[in-house]
Every structure is written in structure tokens, then in C-alpha cells.
Short mmCIF file of C-alpha atoms in Angstrom, two decimals:
data_model
loop_
_atom_site.label_atom_id
_atom_site.label_comp_id
_atom_site.label_asym_id
_atom_site.label_seq_id
_atom_site.Cartn_x
_atom_site.Cartn_y
_atom_site.Cartn_z
CA UNK D 16 -0.14 0.01 -0.04
CA UNK D 17 1.55 3.18 -1.05
CA UNK D 18 1.36 6.61 0.81
CA UNK D 19 -0.82 8.01 -2.15
CA UNK D 20 -3.21 5.09 -1.75
CA UNK D 21 -3.32 5.50 2.13
CA UNK D 22 -3.89 9.09 1.69
CA UNK D 23 -6.73 8.80 -0.83
CA UNK D 24 -8.37 6.10 1.06
CA UNK D 25 -8.47 8.33 4.27
CA UNK D 26 -8.88 11.94 3.19
CA UNK D 27 -8.00 14.49 0.36
CA UNK D 28 -4.03 14.93 0.20
CA UNK D 29 -4.46 18.64 0.74
CA UNK D 30 -5.94 17.99 4.23
CA UNK D 31 -3.16 15.73 5.40
CA UNK D 32 -0.95 17.31 8.09
CA UNK D 33 2.66 17.77 6.90
CA UNK D 34 4.01 15.67 9.70
CA UNK D 35 1.66 12.80 9.03
CA UNK D 36 2.61 12.83 5.34
CA UNK D 37 6.35 12.99 6.37
CA UNK D 38 6.02 9.90 8.51
CA UNK D 39 4.00 8.02 5.77
CA UNK D 40 6.69 8.85 3.22
CA UNK D 41 9.38 7.77 5.51
CA UNK D 42 7.52 4.36 6.02
CA UNK D 43 7.37 4.03 2.18
CA UNK D 44 10.90 4.94 1.51
CA UNK D 45 12.18 2.64 4.37
CA UNK D 46 9.82 -0.31 3.67
CA UNK D 47 12.04 -2.46 1.73
CA UNK D 48 14.85 -2.48 3.97
CA UNK D 49 12.86 -2.85 7.18
CA UNK D 50 13.44 -6.49 8.59
CA UNK D 51 11.23 -9.12 7.35
CA UNK D 52 9.86 -7.09 4.28
CA UNK D 53 9.80 -10.07 2.05
CA UNK D 54 7.56 -12.01 4.27
CA UNK D 55 3.83 -11.27 3.47
CA UNK D 56 2.56 -11.24 7.16
CA UNK D 57 5.13 -8.75 8.06
CA UNK D 58 4.55 -6.48 5.04
CA UNK D 59 0.57 -6.75 5.79
CA UNK D 60 1.23 -5.93 9.32
CA UNK D 61 3.20 -2.80 8.55
CA UNK D 62 0.66 -1.63 5.79
CA UNK D 63 -2.08 -2.04 8.17
CA UNK D 64 -0.40 0.01 10.80
CA UNK D 65 0.34 2.66 8.19
CA UNK D 66 -3.27 2.81 7.31
CA UNK D 67 -4.25 3.07 10.93
CA UNK D 68 -1.72 5.83 11.37
CA UNK D 69 -3.00 7.83 8.30
CA UNK D 70 -6.49 7.59 9.93
CA UNK D 71 -5.45 8.74 13.31
CA UNK D 72 -2.59 11.04 12.50
CA UNK D 73 -0.75 12.70 15.27
CA UNK D 74 -2.88 13.62 18.27
CA UNK D 75 -3.91 17.22 19.32
CA UNK D 76 -5.32 18.54 22.57
CA UNK D 77 -8.69 18.06 20.96
CA UNK D 78 -8.34 14.39 21.42
CA UNK D 79 -9.77 13.62 24.94
CA UNK D 80 -6.85 11.36 26.15
CA UNK D 81 -4.35 14.23 25.01
CA UNK D 82 -6.28 17.13 26.29
CA UNK D 83 -3.70 18.18 28.76
CA UNK D 84 -0.45 17.24 26.72
CA UNK D 85 0.26 19.34 23.60
CA UNK D 86 2.52 17.28 21.39
CA UNK D 87 3.03 19.99 18.78
CA UNK D 88 6.76 20.46 19.67
CA UNK D 89 7.29 16.88 18.87
CA UNK D 90 5.17 16.67 15.91
CA UNK D 91 6.61 19.72 14.35
CA UNK D 92 10.32 18.45 14.54
CA UNK D 93 11.61 16.70 11.75
CA UNK D 94 13.45 13.55 12.58
CA UNK D 95 15.88 11.55 10.54
CA UNK D 96 16.71 7.78 10.96
CA UNK D 97 19.60 6.85 13.01
CA UNK D 98 22.53 5.24 11.40
CA UNK D 99 24.30 2.76 13.74
CA UNK D 100 27.19 0.65 13.16
CA UNK D 101 26.66 -3.09 13.61
CA UNK D 102 29.63 -3.07 16.15
CA UNK D 103 31.96 -0.73 17.85
CA UNK D 104 32.43 0.99 21.26
CA UNK D 105 29.77 3.26 22.58
CA UNK D 106 30.24 5.95 25.20
CA UNK D 107 28.06 5.04 28.30
CA UNK D 108 26.40 8.05 29.93
CA UNK D 109 27.15 8.78 33.45
CA UNK D 110 24.69 8.01 36.28
CA UNK D 111 23.60 4.70 34.81
CA UNK D 112 22.32 2.36 37.52
CA UNK D 113 23.74 -1.05 38.40
CA UNK D 114 20.54 -3.42 38.58
CA UNK D 115 22.76 -6.44 39.30
CA UNK D 116 21.18 -8.12 36.39
CA UNK D 117 22.49 -9.17 32.77
CA UNK D 118 22.14 -6.03 30.46
CA UNK D 119 20.37 -6.12 27.07
CA UNK D 120 21.92 -3.01 25.25
CA UNK D 121 20.10 -0.93 22.75
CA UNK D 122 21.93 1.93 20.92
CA UNK D 123 19.63 4.33 19.04
CA UNK D 124 16.88 1.83 19.02
CA UNK D 125 18.96 -1.13 17.66
CA UNK D 126 19.86 -4.05 19.68
CA UNK D 127 23.56 -4.62 20.34
CA UNK D 128 24.38 -8.33 21.11
CA UNK D 129 27.99 -7.52 21.24
CA UNK D 130 27.42 -5.05 24.19
CA UNK D 131 24.80 -7.31 25.95
CA UNK D 132 25.45 -9.98 28.58
CA UNK D 133 23.70 -12.69 26.83
CA UNK D 134 25.81 -15.31 28.36
CA UNK D 135 24.74 -14.26 31.85
CA UNK D 136 21.10 -14.66 31.26
CA UNK D 137 19.57 -16.74 33.98
CA UNK D 138 18.14 -20.15 33.29
CA UNK D 139 14.55 -20.01 32.13
CA UNK D 140 14.93 -16.67 30.23
CA UNK D 141 15.33 -16.61 26.34
CA UNK D 142 16.15 -13.39 24.73
CA UNK D 143 15.80 -13.04 21.00
CA UNK D 144 16.24 -9.98 18.80
CA UNK D 145 12.94 -8.77 17.16
CA UNK D 146 14.89 -7.87 14.01
CA UNK D 147 16.33 -11.40 13.57
CA UNK D 148 12.83 -12.86 14.01
CA UNK D 149 11.37 -10.52 11.57
CA UNK D 150 14.09 -11.31 9.08
CA UNK D 151 13.36 -15.05 9.50
CA UNK D 152 9.68 -14.54 9.16
CA UNK D 153 9.09 -16.41 12.44
CA UNK D 154 5.53 -17.72 12.29
CA UNK D 155 5.19 -17.91 16.17
CA UNK D 156 5.99 -14.37 16.39
CA UNK D 157 3.24 -13.51 14.10
CA UNK D 158 0.75 -14.68 16.88
CA UNK D 159 2.53 -12.48 19.54
CA UNK D 160 3.56 -9.19 17.66
CA UNK D 161 0.60 -6.78 17.81
CA UNK D 162 -1.69 -9.12 19.45
CA UNK D 163 -2.19 -6.92 22.55
CA UNK D 164 -1.44 -3.41 21.15
CA UNK D 165 -4.26 -1.00 19.85
CA UNK D 166 -3.95 1.33 16.85
CA UNK D 167 -3.51 4.67 18.45
CA UNK D 168 -1.32 7.29 16.84
CA UNK D 169 2.18 6.45 18.30
CA UNK D 170 1.54 2.80 18.66
CA UNK D 171 0.71 2.56 14.88
CA UNK D 172 3.74 4.68 14.11
CA UNK D 173 5.81 2.47 16.00
CA UNK D 174 4.43 -0.70 14.14
CA UNK D 175 5.09 0.54 10.76
CA UNK D 176 8.67 1.85 11.42
CA UNK D 177 9.86 -0.38 14.02
CA UNK D 178 13.25 -1.96 13.23
CA UNK D 179 14.27 -3.77 16.37
CA UNK D 180 13.51 -4.79 19.90
CA UNK D 181 13.63 -7.94 22.06
CA UNK D 182 11.38 -10.99 22.41
CA UNK D 183 11.75 -12.21 26.10
CA UNK D 184 10.23 -15.63 26.99
CA UNK D 185 10.50 -16.60 30.70
CA UNK D 186 9.88 -20.03 32.14
CA UNK D 187 11.92 -19.44 35.32
CA UNK D 188 10.34 -20.64 38.75
CA UNK D 189 9.49 -17.89 41.33
CA UNK D 190 12.35 -18.86 43.45
CA UNK D 191 15.03 -18.60 40.50
CA UNK D 192 15.40 -14.85 40.87
CA UNK D 193 15.22 -14.31 37.00
CA UNK D 194 16.34 -10.62 36.37
CA UNK D 195 17.16 -8.88 33.24
CA UNK D 196 18.09 -5.20 32.64
CA UNK D 197 17.14 -3.53 29.43
CA UNK D 198 19.18 -0.46 28.74
CA UNK D 199 18.36 2.06 25.93
CA UNK D 200 21.05 4.58 24.98
CA UNK D 201 20.69 7.61 22.50
CA UNK D 202 24.03 8.54 21.11
CA UNK D 203 22.26 11.97 20.14
CA UNK D 204 25.20 13.02 17.95
CA UNK D 205 25.14 15.17 14.76
CA UNK D 206 23.04 17.93 13.50
CA UNK D 207 19.66 16.23 12.87
CA UNK D 208 17.43 14.97 15.39
CA UNK D 209 16.87 11.21 15.29
CA UNK D 210 13.86 8.99 15.84
CA UNK D 211 13.87 5.28 16.81
CA UNK D 212 10.99 2.89 17.51
CA UNK D 213 11.75 0.03 19.67
CA UNK D 214 9.16 -2.85 19.89
CA UNK D 215 9.46 -5.55 22.82
CA UNK D 216 7.42 -8.56 23.42
CA UNK D 217 7.52 -10.38 26.79
CA UNK D 218 5.94 -13.63 27.74
CA UNK D 219 5.96 -14.96 31.29
CA UNK D 220 4.72 -18.60 31.45
CA UNK D 221 2.25 -20.07 33.87
CA UNK D 222 3.62 -20.05 37.28
CA UNK D 223 6.84 -18.34 36.03
CA UNK D 224 8.45 -15.02 37.59
CA UNK D 225 10.47 -12.23 35.83
CA UNK D 226 11.96 -9.05 37.04
CA UNK D 227 12.68 -6.75 34.35
CA UNK D 228 14.42 -3.30 34.71
CA UNK D 229 14.51 -0.87 32.05
CA UNK D 230 16.62 2.47 31.99
CA UNK D 231 16.70 4.94 29.16
CA UNK D 232 19.69 7.38 28.92
CA UNK D 233 21.46 9.80 26.46
CA UNK D 234 25.08 10.04 25.71
CA UNK D 235 24.82 13.27 23.68
CA UNK D 236 22.83 16.52 23.67
CA UNK D 237 21.06 16.36 20.09
CA UNK D 238 17.40 16.07 20.47
CA UNK D 239 15.68 12.70 19.47
CA UNK D 240 12.55 10.92 19.68
CA UNK D 241 12.32 7.65 21.50
CA UNK D 242 8.89 5.79 20.74
CA UNK D 243 8.81 2.53 22.58
CA UNK D 244 5.80 -0.03 22.68
CA UNK D 245 5.95 -3.39 25.02
CA UNK D 246 3.53 -6.06 24.77
CA UNK D 247 3.49 -8.18 27.91
CA UNK D 248 1.59 -11.53 28.43
CA UNK D 249 1.36 -13.12 31.81
CA UNK D 250 0.18 -16.68 32.17
CA UNK D 251 -1.74 -18.08 35.00
CA UNK D 252 -0.13 -17.47 38.39
CA UNK D 253 2.73 -15.80 36.82
CA UNK D 254 4.57 -12.93 38.38
CA UNK D 255 6.28 -9.83 36.82
CA UNK D 256 8.13 -7.02 38.46
CA UNK D 257 8.44 -4.25 35.86
CA UNK D 258 10.85 -1.21 36.85
CA UNK D 259 11.51 1.58 34.54
CA UNK D 260 13.85 4.57 34.99
CA UNK D 261 13.30 7.34 32.23
CA UNK D 262 16.28 9.52 32.37
CA UNK D 263 16.44 10.79 28.79
CA UNK D 264 18.13 13.97 27.59
CA UNK D 265 16.40 17.13 28.63
CA UNK D 266 15.91 17.93 24.91
CA UNK D 267 14.54 14.62 23.98
CA UNK D 268 10.88 13.54 23.42
CA UNK D 269 9.73 10.09 24.78
CA UNK D 270 6.48 8.18 24.30
CA UNK D 271 6.47 4.78 25.97
CA UNK D 272 3.33 2.49 25.69
CA UNK D 273 2.89 -0.58 27.56
CA UNK D 274 0.29 -3.29 27.17
CA UNK D 275 -0.09 -6.07 29.81
CA UNK D 276 -2.51 -8.86 29.92
CA UNK D 277 -2.95 -10.95 32.89
CA UNK D 278 -4.26 -14.57 33.47
CA UNK D 279 -5.94 -16.05 36.18
CA UNK D 280 -3.81 -15.46 39.50
CA UNK D 281 -1.06 -13.34 37.68
CA UNK D 282 0.35 -10.36 39.29
CA UNK D 283 1.89 -7.39 37.41
CA UNK D 284 3.91 -4.95 39.58
CA UNK D 285 5.09 -1.99 37.71
CA UNK D 286 6.90 1.29 38.81
CA UNK D 287 8.09 4.12 36.53
CA UNK D 288 10.46 6.98 37.50
CA UNK D 289 10.11 9.84 34.95
CA UNK D 290 13.08 12.21 35.58
CA UNK D 291 14.10 13.19 32.10
CA UNK D 292 13.18 14.37 28.46
CA UNK D 293 11.53 17.70 27.37
CA UNK D 294 8.14 15.92 26.87
CA UNK D 295 7.54 12.42 28.25
CA UNK D 296 4.39 10.38 28.04
CA UNK D 297 4.06 7.06 29.95
CA UNK D 298 1.01 5.03 28.97
CA UNK D 299 0.07 1.77 30.63
CA UNK D 300 -2.73 -0.44 29.56
CA UNK D 301 -3.38 -3.22 31.80
CA UNK D 302 -6.17 -5.72 31.41
CA UNK D 303 -6.95 -8.29 34.08
CA UNK D 304 -8.52 -11.29 32.01
CA UNK D 305 -8.52 -13.98 34.68
CA UNK D 306 -10.03 -14.48 38.12
CA UNK D 307 -7.82 -13.20 41.00
CA UNK D 308 -5.31 -11.22 38.89
CA UNK D 309 -3.61 -8.29 40.56
CA UNK D 310 -1.92 -5.25 38.91
CA UNK D 311 0.06 -2.48 40.74
CA UNK D 312 0.89 0.62 38.85
CA UNK D 313 3.19 2.86 40.74
CA UNK D 314 5.50 5.72 39.96
CA UNK D 315 6.93 9.12 40.42
CA UNK D 316 7.23 12.08 37.97
CA UNK D 317 9.94 14.69 38.47
CA UNK D 318 9.74 17.98 36.51
CA UNK D 319 11.96 21.00 36.26
CA UNK D 320 12.51 23.91 33.84
CA UNK D 321 9.89 23.84 31.32
CA UNK D 322 9.61 20.05 30.98
CA UNK D 323 6.21 18.23 30.55
CA UNK D 324 5.61 14.72 31.98
CA UNK D 325 2.49 12.72 31.52
CA UNK D 326 1.30 9.48 32.98
CA UNK D 327 -1.85 7.96 31.59
CA UNK D 328 -3.13 4.55 32.72
CA UNK D 329 -6.13 2.49 31.76
CA UNK D 330 -6.88 -0.58 33.97
CA UNK D 331 -9.34 -2.91 32.37
CA UNK D 332 -11.01 -5.30 35.01
CA UNK D 333 -12.54 -8.08 32.73
CA UNK D 334 -12.74 -11.02 35.24
CA UNK D 335 -14.02 -11.26 38.72
CA UNK D 336 -12.22 -10.94 42.09
CA UNK D 337 -9.36 -8.94 40.70
CA UNK D 338 -7.54 -5.97 42.25
CA UNK D 339 -5.76 -3.03 41.06
CA UNK D 340 -3.53 -0.36 42.94
CA UNK D 341 -2.21 2.94 41.77
CA UNK D 342 -0.18 5.36 43.47
CA UNK D 343 1.65 8.22 41.54
CA UNK D 344 3.40 11.21 43.04
CA UNK D 345 4.75 14.22 41.19
CA UNK D 346 7.39 16.88 42.42
CA UNK D 347 7.58 19.92 40.08
CA UNK D 348 9.73 22.82 39.94
CA UNK D 349 10.38 25.88 37.63
CA UNK D 350 7.70 25.99 34.92
CA UNK D 351 7.15 22.15 34.54
CA UNK D 352 3.97 20.69 34.06
CA UNK D 353 2.60 17.19 34.90
CA UNK D 354 -0.47 15.17 33.89
CA UNK D 355 -2.00 12.13 35.63
CA UNK D 356 -4.88 10.64 34.18
CA UNK D 357 -5.94 7.26 35.36
CA UNK D 358 -8.94 5.18 34.35
CA UNK D 359 -10.36 2.07 35.89
CA UNK D 360 -13.02 0.19 33.71
CA UNK D 361 -14.87 -2.48 35.46
CA UNK D 362 -16.91 -4.83 32.96
CA UNK D 363 -20.30 -6.32 34.26
CA UNK D 364 -18.74 -9.74 34.80
CA UNK D 365 -15.90 -8.29 37.03
CA UNK D 366 -17.91 -8.52 40.36
CA UNK D 367 -15.77 -8.39 43.55
CA UNK D 368 -13.57 -5.79 41.92
CA UNK D 369 -11.20 -4.05 44.17
CA UNK D 370 -9.64 -0.96 42.64
CA UNK D 371 -7.66 1.94 44.27
CA UNK D 372 -6.19 4.95 42.84
CA UNK D 373 -4.20 7.87 44.31
CA UNK D 374 -2.27 10.84 42.88
CA UNK D 375 -0.36 13.35 44.86
CA UNK D 376 1.60 16.27 43.65
CA UNK D 377 4.24 18.59 45.33
CA UNK D 378 4.58 22.05 43.66
CA UNK D 379 7.93 23.63 44.51
CA UNK D 380 7.20 26.78 42.16
CA UNK D 381 4.21 28.96 41.73
CA UNK D 382 4.66 28.49 38.02
CA UNK D 383 4.54 24.69 38.13
CA UNK D 384 1.33 22.80 37.52
CA UNK D 385 -0.38 19.41 37.58
CA UNK D 386 -3.63 18.36 35.77
CA UNK D 387 -5.24 15.38 37.41
CA UNK D 388 -7.97 13.38 35.91
CA UNK D 389 -9.28 10.39 37.67
CA UNK D 390 -11.87 8.09 36.19
CA UNK D 391 -14.16 5.27 37.13
CA UNK D 392 -16.32 3.43 34.54
CA UNK D 393 -18.14 0.83 36.44
CA UNK D 394 -20.73 -1.82 34.91
CA UNK D 395 -20.67 -4.15 37.96
CA UNK D 396 -22.75 -3.66 41.07
CA UNK D 397 -20.45 -5.57 43.74
CA UNK D 398 -17.19 -3.56 43.78
CA UNK D 399 -15.04 -1.45 45.73
CA UNK D 400 -13.39 1.23 43.86
CA UNK D 401 -11.97 4.55 44.98
CA UNK D 402 -9.70 7.41 43.94
CA UNK D 403 -8.04 10.35 45.41
CA UNK D 404 -5.84 13.32 44.68
CA UNK D 405 -3.94 15.96 46.58
CA UNK D 406 -1.93 18.99 45.39
CA UNK D 407 0.34 21.16 47.75
CA UNK D 408 3.63 22.73 48.59
CA UNK D 409 6.20 22.02 50.96
CA UNK D 410 5.04 22.35 54.69
CA UNK D 411 6.46 25.72 55.93
CA UNK D 412 6.33 24.51 59.42
CA UNK D 413 8.23 21.41 58.65
CA UNK D 414 10.80 23.47 56.78
CA UNK D 415 11.27 25.94 59.61
CA UNK D 416 11.55 22.91 62.18
CA UNK D 417 14.59 21.74 59.95
CA UNK D 418 16.24 25.17 59.47
CA UNK D 419 15.86 25.96 63.28
CA UNK D 420 18.14 22.68 63.89
CA UNK D 421 20.73 24.25 61.89
CA UNK D 422 19.95 22.44 58.56
CA UNK D 423 20.53 24.48 55.40
CA UNK D 424 17.72 25.36 53.30
CA UNK D 425 18.60 23.24 50.21
CA UNK D 426 19.20 20.29 52.25
CA UNK D 427 15.95 20.85 54.40
CA UNK D 428 13.99 21.03 51.08
CA UNK D 429 15.81 17.91 49.81
CA UNK D 430 14.90 16.04 52.93
CA UNK D 431 11.26 16.89 52.79
CA UNK D 432 11.06 16.01 49.05
CA UNK D 433 12.83 12.67 49.93
CA UNK D 434 10.23 12.05 52.64
CA UNK D 435 7.40 12.57 50.13
CA UNK D 436 8.51 10.29 47.61
CA UNK D 437 9.69 7.65 49.99
CA UNK D 438 6.14 6.11 50.15
CA UNK D 439 6.13 5.72 46.25
CA UNK D 440 9.68 4.27 46.06
CA UNK D 441 8.88 1.77 48.82
CA UNK D 442 6.41 0.15 46.37
CA UNK D 443 9.76 -1.23 44.81
CA UNK D 444 10.58 -4.29 46.62
CA UNK D 445 13.96 -4.95 45.29
CA UNK D 446 16.49 -2.93 47.47
CA UNK D 447 19.12 -2.57 44.68
CA UNK D 448 16.59 -1.24 42.27
CA UNK D 449 15.01 1.04 44.84
CA UNK D 450 18.38 2.38 45.71
CA UNK D 451 19.13 3.18 41.86
CA UNK D 452 15.89 5.12 41.82
CA UNK D 453 16.66 7.01 44.95
CA UNK D 454 19.98 7.93 43.23
CA UNK D 455 18.25 9.16 40.30
CA UNK D 456 15.92 11.26 42.31
CA UNK D 457 18.85 12.85 44.14
CA UNK D 458 20.49 13.74 40.68
CA UNK D 459 17.29 15.29 39.69
CA UNK D 460 17.02 17.42 42.64
CA UNK D 461 20.55 18.62 42.30
CA UNK D 462 19.62 19.73 38.74
CA UNK D 463 16.44 21.46 39.84
CA UNK D 464 18.23 23.31 42.69
CA UNK D 465 20.99 24.38 40.46
CA UNK D 466 18.54 25.64 38.09
CA UNK D 467 16.43 27.61 40.58
CA UNK D 468 19.77 29.32 41.77
CA UNK D 469 18.63 28.59 45.56
#
């Protein structure tokens, strides 16, 4: 399907937004060299995604789910494709956490086995390159890739342009301590902003357990766009801990979309710390499909300067006796802005649902702002669902108390901020990962404090 055909099928060419037309043209130009192009099912998948993207276009604030986040700065930036060598050294950025787990390294969206620690992978964990599986036309992959994802703008854009990612299959027992660290590094060098689209597929088998830590970093200052999609399937009684650290460059754009489907008795425990990027959007769509499934979506958003950070969650209770918990905290300084919009959707069959959602924000500047939009959509009558939101500033009495004990103002403020975030970080049970996130919050505060000139 050519771009011209897509445009004609959707709307007159004159009405197509230039950024949409440019993305479709990029798809058409790259199509023949994308992995797996010679296989019919892969070509069809990409063409369907291109058609979906042409219909949806890029979102605007007229789209309800993007009402509080204006993506125009991202949409109006013209991105090129990264050119990455198949091998060679890469300068790692400072501040990278040590998760105590084998690393899977991505550089500008491409998997680098030569930099990864594949030999150290735990028993019961298989990792495969998405590009390699696409190139081979793997039929088993055709049943997994795209099976959970929707066709929203950035997901469709990812599907039509994705070149690489990892496919992780876990059969490790709960006591095996299976852990993996997925690292994404943007070289961000050169004069032209780059865009890359990683696609990950994760399957945790019945009764198995996996801890996946993701961290995203930049080794340069050139703006870039990191558009990542992950599809996660948890079998019956499976367990997955999913911790993410977003420490992208301050000039970067990042959109991350996670789809997680849970079978009966499965548990998905997620935490995301957003501490970087000019504009960051973290979306999580969790669907509880089996009786007794549990999902925890927790996180913290740290904003400074003019940064914009958005967390959007949708939890769908599609089976009885399931539970969901969400706690998100934001700390904002300068003229930064945060968004939290969380939706709990309870189907009629999902009796005995227990859903809870809390969003709290700490504003350190009169120019900082947060928009909160909790949503409950309930079609069952035997449920327990609640939500809450608070917004405030540092407690003047607490600050005065610390100052009166001889603690300088910056340290006193840092202590109060650390205390505010402590509850959120406590949701990360792994002490090593929790320490890595605490270090990242300290680095953010040092940057925000230096910027404020306090």
C-alpha cells in the first residue's frame, strides 16, 4: 500500500498534516529495507499500521486523552533515521544504575548483542532479537506481535517503522530470581534529530516469575524521539516486576506505551520513575482477564525547567475478584507541568473488583502545574473502587523546624522531598533497584536546585 493510496483512502491529500505525510513517506521509503519485508505477513502488518496511522494522524489537544498534553513540539520536529554501526564501542552516559542483572543493550533503537551480557542470562529466560525474528519470518512471532496493542497514533507509528526490539520468554520458577536489565542509549550526536521505535514482546509462562528493569539514557545533547511499545503477557499465576527509569536527555521526546494482559492469578507489579526528557508520555494499559489477577501501577514524576511529563493509565477489569492499585506522585519545580490521568474500567462480569487510585503532587514553584483526571467506569454492582488526589507545597512548619535545627535550606528541602517520595519508592520491593531510583531522584533534585539558583 503506497502513501498515495493511504492518503486517498482516508482524506484528500491537501488535508493531510505535513508531519503525517512525512511519516508516511518515511515508511514508504524505508519499507523495503525494514526487517522481514520479504515476508507477506510482516508487510501486511506494517501496511495495516500505516493505514491506521493515516486515519488517526498525530494527536492534538482536541483528542480527549491528549487534552492536557500538547505534542506539537514533537510533531513539528523533523526527525531522521539513526545510522548505527553493527559493532564498535559506545560511550556510556554517567549515572547509569547497576541493577545487578544481565544487560540487554540498545543503541539508538537497535539491539547490540556485542554489548549485551547474553551469556549471563538466567536459566529459564530466552532473549531473541526482534529484527532477527522478523528477518526469518518467524511464524510463532506472528501470533504475538501486535496481539495486545491498539492502533492509536504512536503505537501505529511504532508498528510501521520499528526495526528492532527484544522478544523475552520466561519460564523461570519464582524462586529462581530471574532478572534482566534492558538499557536504551541514545547517542544523540550530529546535527539532525533522530527518531527510533523499539518494539518489545515479553511472555511469562504459567507459574513463572521475571523481574525486568528498563533504563533509558542519552550520551549526547542532540534532540531525539524515543517511541517504545511493549506487549506483555502473563500466564496463570505468573509474576512480573517491571521497573523503569526514564532519564532521557532534557531535549528529548519520549513516548512509552505498555500493554499488559494478565491470566488468572497473575500479578503485574510496575513502577516508573520519569526524570528526564523535554516531553515524556508514559502510558500503561493493563487488562485483568483471569479471576484473581492483581496489578500494581506505581510511579513518580519529576519535573523541572519547562519539562512536561504525562502518565496515563487504563486498567480494565474483565474478570471477577481482581484487584488493582495505583499510586503516583509528582514533584515539580520551575515552569514544569505534569499530567496524571488514570482510568479504571470495570466490566459487568468483574464482580468483587477492588480498585484503588491515588495521585499526589508537590509543587515547588508558583509557576509549576499539574492536571489530574481520575476516571471510574463501572458496570458491575459488587465492587470496591475509590480514587483520590492531593496537590500542595512544602510544609512551611516542617521546613522551619529543620532550619531551626541548623540544616541549610537546600538540604532541608531535599529531606522533605525525599520523605514525600519515600512512600512511592517503597513500592519497589527490590532494594537494589529502589536504591538506583533514589540515586536518580537525588540527581534530579541537584539539577532542579541548581537551575533555581537557590
